[in-house]
Short mmCIF file of C-alpha atoms (C1' of nucleotides) and ligand atoms in Angstrom, two decimals:
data_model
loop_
_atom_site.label_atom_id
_atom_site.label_comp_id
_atom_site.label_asym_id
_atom_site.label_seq_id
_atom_site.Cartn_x
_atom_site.Cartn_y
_atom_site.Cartn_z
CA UNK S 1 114.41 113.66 116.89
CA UNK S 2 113.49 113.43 113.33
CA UNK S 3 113.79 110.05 111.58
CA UNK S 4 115.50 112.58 108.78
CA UNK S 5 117.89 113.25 111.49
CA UNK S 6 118.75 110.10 112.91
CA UNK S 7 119.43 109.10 109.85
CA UNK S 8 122.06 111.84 109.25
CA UNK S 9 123.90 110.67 113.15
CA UNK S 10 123.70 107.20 111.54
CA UNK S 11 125.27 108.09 108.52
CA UNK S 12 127.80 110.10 109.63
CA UNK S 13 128.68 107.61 112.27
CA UNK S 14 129.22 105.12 109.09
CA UNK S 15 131.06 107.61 107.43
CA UNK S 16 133.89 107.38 110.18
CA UNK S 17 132.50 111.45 111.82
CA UNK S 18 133.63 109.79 114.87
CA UNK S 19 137.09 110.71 114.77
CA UNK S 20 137.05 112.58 111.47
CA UNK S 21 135.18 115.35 109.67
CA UNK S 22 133.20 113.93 106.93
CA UNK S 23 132.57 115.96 103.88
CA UNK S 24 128.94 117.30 103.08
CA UNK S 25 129.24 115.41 100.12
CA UNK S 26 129.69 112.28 100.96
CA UNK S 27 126.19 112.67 102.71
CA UNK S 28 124.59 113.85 100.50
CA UNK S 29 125.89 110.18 98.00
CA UNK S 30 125.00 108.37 100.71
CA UNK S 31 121.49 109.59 101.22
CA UNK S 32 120.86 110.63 98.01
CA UNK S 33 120.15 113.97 98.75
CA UNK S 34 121.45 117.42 97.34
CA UNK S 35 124.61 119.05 98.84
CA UNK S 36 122.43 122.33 99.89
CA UNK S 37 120.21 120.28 101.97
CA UNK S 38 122.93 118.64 103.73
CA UNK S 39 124.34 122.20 104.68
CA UNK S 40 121.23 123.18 105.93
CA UNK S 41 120.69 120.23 108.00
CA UNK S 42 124.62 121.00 109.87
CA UNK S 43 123.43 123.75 110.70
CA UNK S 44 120.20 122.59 112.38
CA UNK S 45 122.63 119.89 113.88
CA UNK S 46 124.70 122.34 115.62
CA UNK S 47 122.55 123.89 116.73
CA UNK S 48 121.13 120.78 118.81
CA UNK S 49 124.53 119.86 119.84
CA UNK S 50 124.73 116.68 118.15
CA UNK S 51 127.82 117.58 115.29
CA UNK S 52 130.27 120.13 114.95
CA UNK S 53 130.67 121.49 112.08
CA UNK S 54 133.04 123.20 110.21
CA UNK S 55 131.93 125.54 106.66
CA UNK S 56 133.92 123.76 104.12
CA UNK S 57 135.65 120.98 105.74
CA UNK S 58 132.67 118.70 107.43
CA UNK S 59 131.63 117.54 110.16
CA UNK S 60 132.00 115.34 113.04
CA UNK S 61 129.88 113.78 115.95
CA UNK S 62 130.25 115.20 119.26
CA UNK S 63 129.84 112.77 122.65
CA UNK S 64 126.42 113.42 122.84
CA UNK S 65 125.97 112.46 118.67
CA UNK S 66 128.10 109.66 118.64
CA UNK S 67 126.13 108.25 121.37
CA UNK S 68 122.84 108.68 119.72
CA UNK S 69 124.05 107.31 116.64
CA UNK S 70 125.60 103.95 118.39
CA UNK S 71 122.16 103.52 120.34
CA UNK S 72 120.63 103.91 116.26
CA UNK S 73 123.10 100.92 115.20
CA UNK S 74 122.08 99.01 118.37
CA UNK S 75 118.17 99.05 117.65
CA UNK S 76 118.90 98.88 113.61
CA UNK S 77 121.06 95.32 114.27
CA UNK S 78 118.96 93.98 116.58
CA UNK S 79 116.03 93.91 114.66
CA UNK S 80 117.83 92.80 111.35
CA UNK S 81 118.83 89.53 113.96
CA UNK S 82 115.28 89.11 114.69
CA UNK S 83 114.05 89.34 111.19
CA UNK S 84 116.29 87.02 109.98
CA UNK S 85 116.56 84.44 112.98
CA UNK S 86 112.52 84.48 114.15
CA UNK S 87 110.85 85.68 110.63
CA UNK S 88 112.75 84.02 108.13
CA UNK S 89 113.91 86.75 106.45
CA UNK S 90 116.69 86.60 103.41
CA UNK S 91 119.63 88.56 104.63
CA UNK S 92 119.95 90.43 101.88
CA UNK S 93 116.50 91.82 102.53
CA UNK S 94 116.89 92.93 106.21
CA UNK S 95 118.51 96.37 105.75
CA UNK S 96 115.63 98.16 104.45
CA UNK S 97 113.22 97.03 107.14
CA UNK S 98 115.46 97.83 109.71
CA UNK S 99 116.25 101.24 107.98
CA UNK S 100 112.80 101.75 109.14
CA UNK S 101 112.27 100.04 112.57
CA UNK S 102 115.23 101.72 113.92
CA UNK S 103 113.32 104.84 114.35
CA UNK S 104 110.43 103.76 115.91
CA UNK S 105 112.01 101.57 118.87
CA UNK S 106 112.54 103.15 122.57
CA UNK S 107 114.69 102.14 124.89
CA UNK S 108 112.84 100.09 126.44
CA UNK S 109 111.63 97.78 123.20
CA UNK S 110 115.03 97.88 121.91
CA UNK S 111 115.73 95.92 125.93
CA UNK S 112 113.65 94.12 125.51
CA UNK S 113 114.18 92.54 122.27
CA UNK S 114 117.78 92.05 123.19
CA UNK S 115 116.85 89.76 125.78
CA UNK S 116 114.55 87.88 123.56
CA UNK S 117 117.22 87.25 120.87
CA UNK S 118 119.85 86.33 124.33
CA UNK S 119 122.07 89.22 123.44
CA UNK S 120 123.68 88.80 119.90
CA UNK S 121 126.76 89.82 119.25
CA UNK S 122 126.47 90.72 115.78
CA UNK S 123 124.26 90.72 113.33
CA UNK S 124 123.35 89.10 110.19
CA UNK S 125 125.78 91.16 108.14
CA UNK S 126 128.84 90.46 110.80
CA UNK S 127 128.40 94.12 112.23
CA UNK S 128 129.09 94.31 115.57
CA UNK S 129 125.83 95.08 117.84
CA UNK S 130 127.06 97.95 120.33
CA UNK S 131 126.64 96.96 124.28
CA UNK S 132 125.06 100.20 126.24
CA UNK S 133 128.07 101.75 127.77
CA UNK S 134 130.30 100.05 126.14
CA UNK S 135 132.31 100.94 122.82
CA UNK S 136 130.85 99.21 119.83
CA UNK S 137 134.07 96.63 119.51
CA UNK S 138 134.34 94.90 116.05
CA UNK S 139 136.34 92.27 115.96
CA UNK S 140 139.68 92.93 114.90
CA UNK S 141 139.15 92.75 111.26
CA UNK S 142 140.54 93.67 107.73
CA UNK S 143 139.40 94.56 104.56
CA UNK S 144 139.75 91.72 101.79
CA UNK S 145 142.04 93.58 100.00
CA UNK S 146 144.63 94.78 103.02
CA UNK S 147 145.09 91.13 103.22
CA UNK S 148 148.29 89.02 102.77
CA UNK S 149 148.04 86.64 100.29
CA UNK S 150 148.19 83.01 101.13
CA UNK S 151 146.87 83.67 104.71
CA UNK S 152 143.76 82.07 105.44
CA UNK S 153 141.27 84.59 106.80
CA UNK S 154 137.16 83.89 107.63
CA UNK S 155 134.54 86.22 106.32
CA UNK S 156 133.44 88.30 109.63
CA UNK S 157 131.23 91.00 107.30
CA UNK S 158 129.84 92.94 104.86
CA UNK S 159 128.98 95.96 104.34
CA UNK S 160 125.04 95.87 104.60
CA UNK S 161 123.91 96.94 100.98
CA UNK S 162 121.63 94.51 98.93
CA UNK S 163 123.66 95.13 96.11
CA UNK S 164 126.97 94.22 97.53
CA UNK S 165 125.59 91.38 99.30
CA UNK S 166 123.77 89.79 96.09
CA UNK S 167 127.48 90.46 94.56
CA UNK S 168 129.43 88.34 97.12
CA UNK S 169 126.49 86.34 97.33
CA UNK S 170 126.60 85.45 93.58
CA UNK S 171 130.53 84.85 93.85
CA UNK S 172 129.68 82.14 96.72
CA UNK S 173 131.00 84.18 99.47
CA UNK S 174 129.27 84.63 102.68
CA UNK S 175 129.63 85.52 106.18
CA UNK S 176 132.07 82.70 108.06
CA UNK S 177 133.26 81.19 104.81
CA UNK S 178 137.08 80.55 105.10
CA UNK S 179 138.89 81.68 102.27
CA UNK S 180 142.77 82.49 101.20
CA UNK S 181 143.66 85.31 98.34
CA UNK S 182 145.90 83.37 95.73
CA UNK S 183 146.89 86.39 94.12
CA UNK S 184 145.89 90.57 93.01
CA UNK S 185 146.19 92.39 90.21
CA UNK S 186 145.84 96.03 91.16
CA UNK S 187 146.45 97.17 87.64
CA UNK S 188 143.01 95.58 86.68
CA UNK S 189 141.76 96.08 90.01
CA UNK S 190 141.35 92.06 90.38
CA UNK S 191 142.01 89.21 92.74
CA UNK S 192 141.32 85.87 93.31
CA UNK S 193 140.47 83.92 95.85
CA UNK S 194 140.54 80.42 97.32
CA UNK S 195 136.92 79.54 98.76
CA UNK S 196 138.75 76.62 101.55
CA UNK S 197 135.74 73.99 102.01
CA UNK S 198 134.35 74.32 98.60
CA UNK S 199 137.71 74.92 96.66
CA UNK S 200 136.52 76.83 94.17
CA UNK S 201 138.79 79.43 92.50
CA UNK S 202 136.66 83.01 92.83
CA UNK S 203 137.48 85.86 90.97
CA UNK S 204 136.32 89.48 92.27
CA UNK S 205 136.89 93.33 91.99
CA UNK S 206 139.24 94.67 94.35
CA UNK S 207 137.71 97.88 94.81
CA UNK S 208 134.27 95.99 95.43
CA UNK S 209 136.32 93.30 97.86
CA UNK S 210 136.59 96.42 100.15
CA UNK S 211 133.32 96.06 101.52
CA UNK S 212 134.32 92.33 102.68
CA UNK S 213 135.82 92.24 106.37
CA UNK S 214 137.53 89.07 106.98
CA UNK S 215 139.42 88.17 110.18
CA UNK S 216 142.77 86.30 110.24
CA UNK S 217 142.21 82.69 111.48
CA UNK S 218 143.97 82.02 114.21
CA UNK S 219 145.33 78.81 113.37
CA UNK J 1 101.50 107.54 102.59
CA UNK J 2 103.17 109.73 105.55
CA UNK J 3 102.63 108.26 108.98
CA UNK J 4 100.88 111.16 109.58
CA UNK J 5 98.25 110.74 106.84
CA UNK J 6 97.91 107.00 107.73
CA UNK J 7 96.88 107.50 111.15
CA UNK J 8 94.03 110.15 110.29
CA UNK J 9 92.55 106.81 108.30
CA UNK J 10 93.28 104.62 111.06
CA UNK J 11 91.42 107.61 113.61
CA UNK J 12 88.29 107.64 110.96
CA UNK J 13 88.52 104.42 110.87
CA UNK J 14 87.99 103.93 114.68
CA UNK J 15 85.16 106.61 114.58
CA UNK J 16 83.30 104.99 112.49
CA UNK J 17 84.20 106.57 109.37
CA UNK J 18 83.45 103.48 107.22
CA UNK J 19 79.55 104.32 107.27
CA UNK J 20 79.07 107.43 108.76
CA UNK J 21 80.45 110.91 108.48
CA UNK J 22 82.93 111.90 111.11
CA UNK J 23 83.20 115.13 111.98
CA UNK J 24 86.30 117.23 112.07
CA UNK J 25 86.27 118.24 115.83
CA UNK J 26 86.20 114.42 116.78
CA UNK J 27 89.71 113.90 114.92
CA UNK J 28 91.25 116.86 116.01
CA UNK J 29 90.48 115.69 119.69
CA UNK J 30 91.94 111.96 119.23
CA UNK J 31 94.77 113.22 117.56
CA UNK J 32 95.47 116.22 119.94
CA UNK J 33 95.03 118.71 116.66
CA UNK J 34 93.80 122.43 115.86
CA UNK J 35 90.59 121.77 113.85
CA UNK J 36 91.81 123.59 111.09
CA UNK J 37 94.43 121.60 110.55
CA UNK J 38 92.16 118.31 110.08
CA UNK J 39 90.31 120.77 107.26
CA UNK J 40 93.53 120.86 105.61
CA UNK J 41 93.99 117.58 105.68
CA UNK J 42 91.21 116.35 104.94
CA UNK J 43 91.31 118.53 101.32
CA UNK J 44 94.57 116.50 100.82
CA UNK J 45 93.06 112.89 101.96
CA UNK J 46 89.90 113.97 99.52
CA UNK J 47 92.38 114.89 96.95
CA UNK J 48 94.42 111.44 97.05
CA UNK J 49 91.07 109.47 96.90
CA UNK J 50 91.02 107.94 100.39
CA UNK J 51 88.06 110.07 101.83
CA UNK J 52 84.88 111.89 100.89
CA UNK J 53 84.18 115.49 103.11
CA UNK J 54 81.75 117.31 102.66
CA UNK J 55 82.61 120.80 104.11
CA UNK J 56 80.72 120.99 107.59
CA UNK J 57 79.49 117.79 107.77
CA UNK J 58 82.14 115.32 108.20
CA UNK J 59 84.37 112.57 106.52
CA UNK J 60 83.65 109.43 105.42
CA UNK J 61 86.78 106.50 104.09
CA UNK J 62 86.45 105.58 100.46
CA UNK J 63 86.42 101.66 100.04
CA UNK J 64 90.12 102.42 99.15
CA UNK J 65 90.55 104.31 102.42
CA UNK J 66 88.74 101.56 104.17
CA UNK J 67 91.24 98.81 103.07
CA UNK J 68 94.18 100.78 103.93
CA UNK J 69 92.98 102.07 107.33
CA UNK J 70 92.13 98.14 107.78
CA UNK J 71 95.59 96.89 106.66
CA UNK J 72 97.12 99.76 109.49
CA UNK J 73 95.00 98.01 111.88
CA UNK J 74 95.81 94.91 111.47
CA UNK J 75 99.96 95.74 111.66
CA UNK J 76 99.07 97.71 114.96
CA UNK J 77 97.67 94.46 116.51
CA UNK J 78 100.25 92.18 115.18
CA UNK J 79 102.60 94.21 116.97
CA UNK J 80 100.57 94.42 120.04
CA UNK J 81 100.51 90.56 120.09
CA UNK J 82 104.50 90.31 119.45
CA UNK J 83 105.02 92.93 122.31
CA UNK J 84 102.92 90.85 125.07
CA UNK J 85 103.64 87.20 124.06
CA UNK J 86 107.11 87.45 122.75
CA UNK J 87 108.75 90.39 124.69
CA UNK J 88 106.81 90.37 128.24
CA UNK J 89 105.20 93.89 127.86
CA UNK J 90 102.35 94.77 129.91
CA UNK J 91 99.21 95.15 128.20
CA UNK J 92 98.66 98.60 129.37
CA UNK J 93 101.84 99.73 127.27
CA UNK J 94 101.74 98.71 124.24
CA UNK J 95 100.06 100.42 122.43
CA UNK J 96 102.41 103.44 121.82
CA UNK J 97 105.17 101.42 120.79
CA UNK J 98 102.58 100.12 118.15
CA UNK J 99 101.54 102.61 116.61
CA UNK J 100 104.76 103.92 115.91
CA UNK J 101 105.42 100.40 114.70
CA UNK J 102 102.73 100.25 112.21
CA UNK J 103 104.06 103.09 109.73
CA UNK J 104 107.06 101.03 109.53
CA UNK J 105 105.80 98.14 108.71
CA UNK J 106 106.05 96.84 105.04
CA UNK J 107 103.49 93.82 104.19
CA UNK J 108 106.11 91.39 103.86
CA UNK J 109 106.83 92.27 106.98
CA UNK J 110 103.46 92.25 108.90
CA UNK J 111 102.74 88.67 106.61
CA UNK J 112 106.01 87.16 108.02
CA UNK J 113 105.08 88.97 111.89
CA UNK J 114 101.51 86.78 111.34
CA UNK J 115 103.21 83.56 110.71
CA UNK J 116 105.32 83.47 113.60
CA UNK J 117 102.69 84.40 115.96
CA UNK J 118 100.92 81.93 114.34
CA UNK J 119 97.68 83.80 112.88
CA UNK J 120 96.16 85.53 116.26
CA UNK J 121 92.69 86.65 115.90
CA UNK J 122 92.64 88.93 118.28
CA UNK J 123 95.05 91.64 119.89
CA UNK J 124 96.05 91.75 124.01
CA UNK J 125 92.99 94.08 124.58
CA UNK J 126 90.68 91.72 122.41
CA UNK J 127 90.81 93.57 118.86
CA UNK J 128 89.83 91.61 115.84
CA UNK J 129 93.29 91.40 113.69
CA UNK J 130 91.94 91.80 110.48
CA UNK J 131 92.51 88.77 108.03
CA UNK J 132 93.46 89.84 104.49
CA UNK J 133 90.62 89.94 102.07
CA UNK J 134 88.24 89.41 104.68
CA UNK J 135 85.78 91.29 107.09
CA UNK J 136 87.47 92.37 109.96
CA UNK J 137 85.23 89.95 112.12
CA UNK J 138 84.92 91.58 115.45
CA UNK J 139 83.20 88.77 117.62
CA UNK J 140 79.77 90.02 117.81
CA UNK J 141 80.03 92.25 121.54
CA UNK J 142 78.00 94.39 123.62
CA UNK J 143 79.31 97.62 125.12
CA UNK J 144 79.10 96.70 128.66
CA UNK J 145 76.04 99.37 129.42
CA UNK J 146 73.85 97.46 126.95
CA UNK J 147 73.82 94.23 128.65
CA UNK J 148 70.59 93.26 130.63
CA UNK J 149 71.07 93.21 134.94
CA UNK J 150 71.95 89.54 135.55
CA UNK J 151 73.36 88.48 132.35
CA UNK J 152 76.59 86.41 132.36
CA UNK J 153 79.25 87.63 130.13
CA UNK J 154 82.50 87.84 129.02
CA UNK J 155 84.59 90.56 128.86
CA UNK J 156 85.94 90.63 125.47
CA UNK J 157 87.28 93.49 124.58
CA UNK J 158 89.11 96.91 126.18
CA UNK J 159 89.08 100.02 124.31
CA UNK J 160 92.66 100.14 123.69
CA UNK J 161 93.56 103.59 125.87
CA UNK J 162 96.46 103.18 128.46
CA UNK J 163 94.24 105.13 131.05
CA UNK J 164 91.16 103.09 130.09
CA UNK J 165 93.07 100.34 130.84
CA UNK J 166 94.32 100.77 134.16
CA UNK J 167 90.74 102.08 135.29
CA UNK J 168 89.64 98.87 134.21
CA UNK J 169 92.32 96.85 135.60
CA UNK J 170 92.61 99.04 138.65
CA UNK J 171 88.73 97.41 139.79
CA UNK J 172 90.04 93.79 138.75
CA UNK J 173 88.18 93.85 135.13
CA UNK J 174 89.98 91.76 132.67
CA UNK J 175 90.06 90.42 129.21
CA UNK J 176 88.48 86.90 129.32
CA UNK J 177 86.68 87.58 133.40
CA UNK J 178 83.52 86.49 133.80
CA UNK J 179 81.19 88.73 135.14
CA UNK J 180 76.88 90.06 135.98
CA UNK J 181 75.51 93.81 136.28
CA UNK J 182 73.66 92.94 139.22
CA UNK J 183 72.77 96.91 138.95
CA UNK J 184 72.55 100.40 137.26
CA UNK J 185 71.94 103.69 138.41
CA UNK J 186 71.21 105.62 135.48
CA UNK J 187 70.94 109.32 136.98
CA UNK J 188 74.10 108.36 139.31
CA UNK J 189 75.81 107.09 136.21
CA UNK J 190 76.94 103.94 138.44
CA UNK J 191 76.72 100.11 137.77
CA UNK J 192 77.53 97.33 140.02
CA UNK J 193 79.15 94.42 138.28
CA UNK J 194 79.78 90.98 140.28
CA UNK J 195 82.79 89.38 139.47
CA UNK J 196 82.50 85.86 139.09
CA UNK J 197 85.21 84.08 139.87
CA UNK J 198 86.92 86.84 142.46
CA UNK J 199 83.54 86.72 143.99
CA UNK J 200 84.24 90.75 144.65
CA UNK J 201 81.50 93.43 143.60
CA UNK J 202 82.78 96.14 141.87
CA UNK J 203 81.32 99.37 141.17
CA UNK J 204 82.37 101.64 137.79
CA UNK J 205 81.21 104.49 135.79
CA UNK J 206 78.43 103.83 133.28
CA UNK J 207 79.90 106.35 131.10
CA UNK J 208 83.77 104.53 131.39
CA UNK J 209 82.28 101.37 130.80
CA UNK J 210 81.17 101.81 127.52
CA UNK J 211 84.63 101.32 126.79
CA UNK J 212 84.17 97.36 127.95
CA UNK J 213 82.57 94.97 125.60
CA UNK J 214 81.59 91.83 126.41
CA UNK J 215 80.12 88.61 125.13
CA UNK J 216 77.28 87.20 126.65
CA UNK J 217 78.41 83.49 127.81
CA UNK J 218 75.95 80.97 126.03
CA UNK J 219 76.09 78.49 128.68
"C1'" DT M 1 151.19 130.30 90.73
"C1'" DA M 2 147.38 130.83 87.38
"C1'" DT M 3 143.53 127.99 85.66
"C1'" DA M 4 140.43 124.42 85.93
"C1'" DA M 5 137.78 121.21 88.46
"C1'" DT M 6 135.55 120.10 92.64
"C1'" DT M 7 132.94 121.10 96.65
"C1'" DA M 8 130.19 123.99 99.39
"C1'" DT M 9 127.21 127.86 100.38
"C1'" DT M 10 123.57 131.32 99.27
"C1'" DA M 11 119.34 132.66 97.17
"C1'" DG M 12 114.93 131.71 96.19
"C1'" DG M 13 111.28 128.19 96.03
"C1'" DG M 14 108.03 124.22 97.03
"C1'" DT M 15 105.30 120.86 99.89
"C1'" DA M 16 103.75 118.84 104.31
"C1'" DT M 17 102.09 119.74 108.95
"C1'" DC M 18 100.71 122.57 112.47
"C1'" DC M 19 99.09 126.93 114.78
"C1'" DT M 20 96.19 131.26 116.16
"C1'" DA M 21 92.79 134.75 115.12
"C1'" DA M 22 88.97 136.15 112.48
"C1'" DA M 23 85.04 135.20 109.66
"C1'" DT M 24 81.33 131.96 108.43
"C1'" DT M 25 78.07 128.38 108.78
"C1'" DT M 26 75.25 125.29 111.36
"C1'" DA M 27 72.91 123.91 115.45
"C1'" DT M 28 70.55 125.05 119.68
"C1'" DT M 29 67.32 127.21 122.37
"C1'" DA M 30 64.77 130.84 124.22
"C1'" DT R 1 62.22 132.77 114.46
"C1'" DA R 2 65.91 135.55 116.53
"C1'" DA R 3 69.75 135.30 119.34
"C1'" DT R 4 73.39 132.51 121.07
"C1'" DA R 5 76.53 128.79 121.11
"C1'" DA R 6 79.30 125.44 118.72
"C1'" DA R 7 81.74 123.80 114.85
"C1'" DT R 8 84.15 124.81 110.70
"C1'" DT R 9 86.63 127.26 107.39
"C1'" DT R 10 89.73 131.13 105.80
"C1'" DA R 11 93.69 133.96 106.37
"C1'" DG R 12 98.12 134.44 107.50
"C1'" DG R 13 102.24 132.29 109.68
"C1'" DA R 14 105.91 129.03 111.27
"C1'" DT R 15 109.12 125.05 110.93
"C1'" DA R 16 111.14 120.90 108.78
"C1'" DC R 17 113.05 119.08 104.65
"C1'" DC R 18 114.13 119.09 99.92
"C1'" DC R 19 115.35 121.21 95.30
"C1'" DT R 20 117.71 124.07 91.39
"C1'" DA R 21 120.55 127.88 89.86
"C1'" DA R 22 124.02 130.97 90.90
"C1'" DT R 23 128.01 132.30 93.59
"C1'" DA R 24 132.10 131.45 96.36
"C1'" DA R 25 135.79 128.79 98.39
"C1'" DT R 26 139.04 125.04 98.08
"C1'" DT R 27 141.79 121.75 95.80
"C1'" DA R 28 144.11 119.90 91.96
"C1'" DT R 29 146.77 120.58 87.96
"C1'" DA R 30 149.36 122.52 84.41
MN1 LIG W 301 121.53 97.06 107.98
MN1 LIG W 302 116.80 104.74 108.99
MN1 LIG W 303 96.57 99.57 120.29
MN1 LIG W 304 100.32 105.44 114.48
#
DNA sequence: TATAATTATTAGGGTATCCTAAATTTATTA
DNA sequence: TAATAAATTTAGGATACCCTAATAATTATA
């Protein structure tokens, strides 16, 4: 396998082509590639067994795909843990690297590196680090907006993009910050937010707040 | 740079391609290659400034090509370190994972990698990690065929070839034993080698054993 | 439901890497 | 030095990935 192609089971794992067929597209956005190439590259994908595709609609993992892409995720978190937890990395600066790790870890290194950072759960972004054999289980978590307001929730993750991190970043929100929406405005797409230990008053973009899992504390 | 293109420097680099000219057969055996396709390439290397060829001869790095093939070099061992002392590989198998590694390996990265290990000098099979800006300083070594009969040295260095190394370690030759030619057979292309502290005598190919440098031990 | 807008596919190319077979050049050696 | 052997280059192809322009299918909208 291709780095090129990994990348495609990666992205279309992202893209939810677990369960659902994901337009051409929305690959194609998301790798900044043109929509031609991304029909080509079905095709090829089929052909190795790893999507099924459908002219027109999208496509979707099969098994055999999803699994590749999970084991993809695995090596990708892993190393963003060690880059930020041995080498001192900035988290917002992790993704990249790891973009390119990924594809040049076996099995074996990806093992072994596991047991050197004593099996993390997550990593620095709050995505869940898939277990072999196991389903990749994220936490039970909501996006910012989908939540209640006055219910206090904890930030559990965000979506791994430098931009969107510098942007929560920036607001003062960060992964395992307790916080409580005050109140939404979906006509101009805004809400605010109480941060709980530092009680400031945040203001952010719903649409943007998307990308912000939190998880309902338990309390 | 492709991580194709990067390890034809590395290759010429290895071959001596900072002083002399390599010739085209030599790469296309270490890399497992058709010798036209190292033509090709090396028309495209020429054309991007990081070699000279001149058609039949051979193919020497540019001082450009020289610091790049150097800075490849110096990731590869990094990782090599990383991979013994951190995550319990054996010596004899790291050196694939490396250079896969290496092409994926921004300098950030490899400056933060050096840190952490705390600034090794040398990789597990006793390769000078190059220091920025500086000489690559290999320690100054004799292949082990060059040393005189009864000469106490140090084994230094293994050419860094999983097979090499398990001949080597197979007859109990190590980085960092002690050892004596106590003899050499020239037409039998045999040398007996007393090891020091094991006490054993161990007999290798003359031929193999150029791939062992050694230090004599100024004691 | 016709028309427009959106999305996807086809057609036709381009570059990077690699290959085999044939022709050429260089090195060896009788 | 002439013939032979070895190394290299040229010719002609193949596959993987990407692209733009043109065409076709699907979806949204009036
Ligand atoms: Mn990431
Ligand atoms: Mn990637
Ligand atoms: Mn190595
Ligand atoms: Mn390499």
């Amino acid at each position: 396998m291709s780095p090129t192609k990994e990348d495609y089971l990666k992205i279309l794992f992202e893209l939810g082509g677990r369960t659902e067929q994901v337009p051409n597209k929305e690959i194609a956005n998301r790798l900044g590639i043109s929509p031609p190439t991304v029909t080509e590259m079905m095709n090829s994908l089929v052909k190795a067994g790893w999507v099924v595709y459908t002219p027109y609609k999208g496509s979707k993992l099969t098994p055999k795909g999803t699994e590749y892409a999970k084991k993809l995720i695995r090596k990708h978190r892993l190393w963003e843990v060690f880059l930020v937890k041995h080498l001192g990395f900035d988290i917002n600066k992790v993704h990249p690297e790891a973009e390119l790790l990924e594809h040049s870890t076996s099995t074996v290194l990806a093992d072994k590196l596991e047991t050197y950072l004593n099996f993390p759960e997550y990593c620095p972004h709050g995505g869940a680090i898939p277990v072999d054999s196991m389903e990749a289980q994220e936490v039970k978590t909501l996006h910012l907006p989908e939540v209640e307001v006055d219910t206090p929730v904890k930030i559990s993750r965000i979506v791994d993009d430098e931009k969107l991190l510098q942007y929560f970043r920036n607001h003062d929100l960060n992964i395992g910050d307790s916080i409580i929406v005050t109140s939404r405005d979906i006509s101009l797409d805004l809400m605010t937010v109480h941060h709980i230990s530092s009680k400031e008053t945040i203001q952010i973009s719903q649409t943007i707040a998307q990308y912000l899992f939190v998880e309902i504390i338990s309390s």
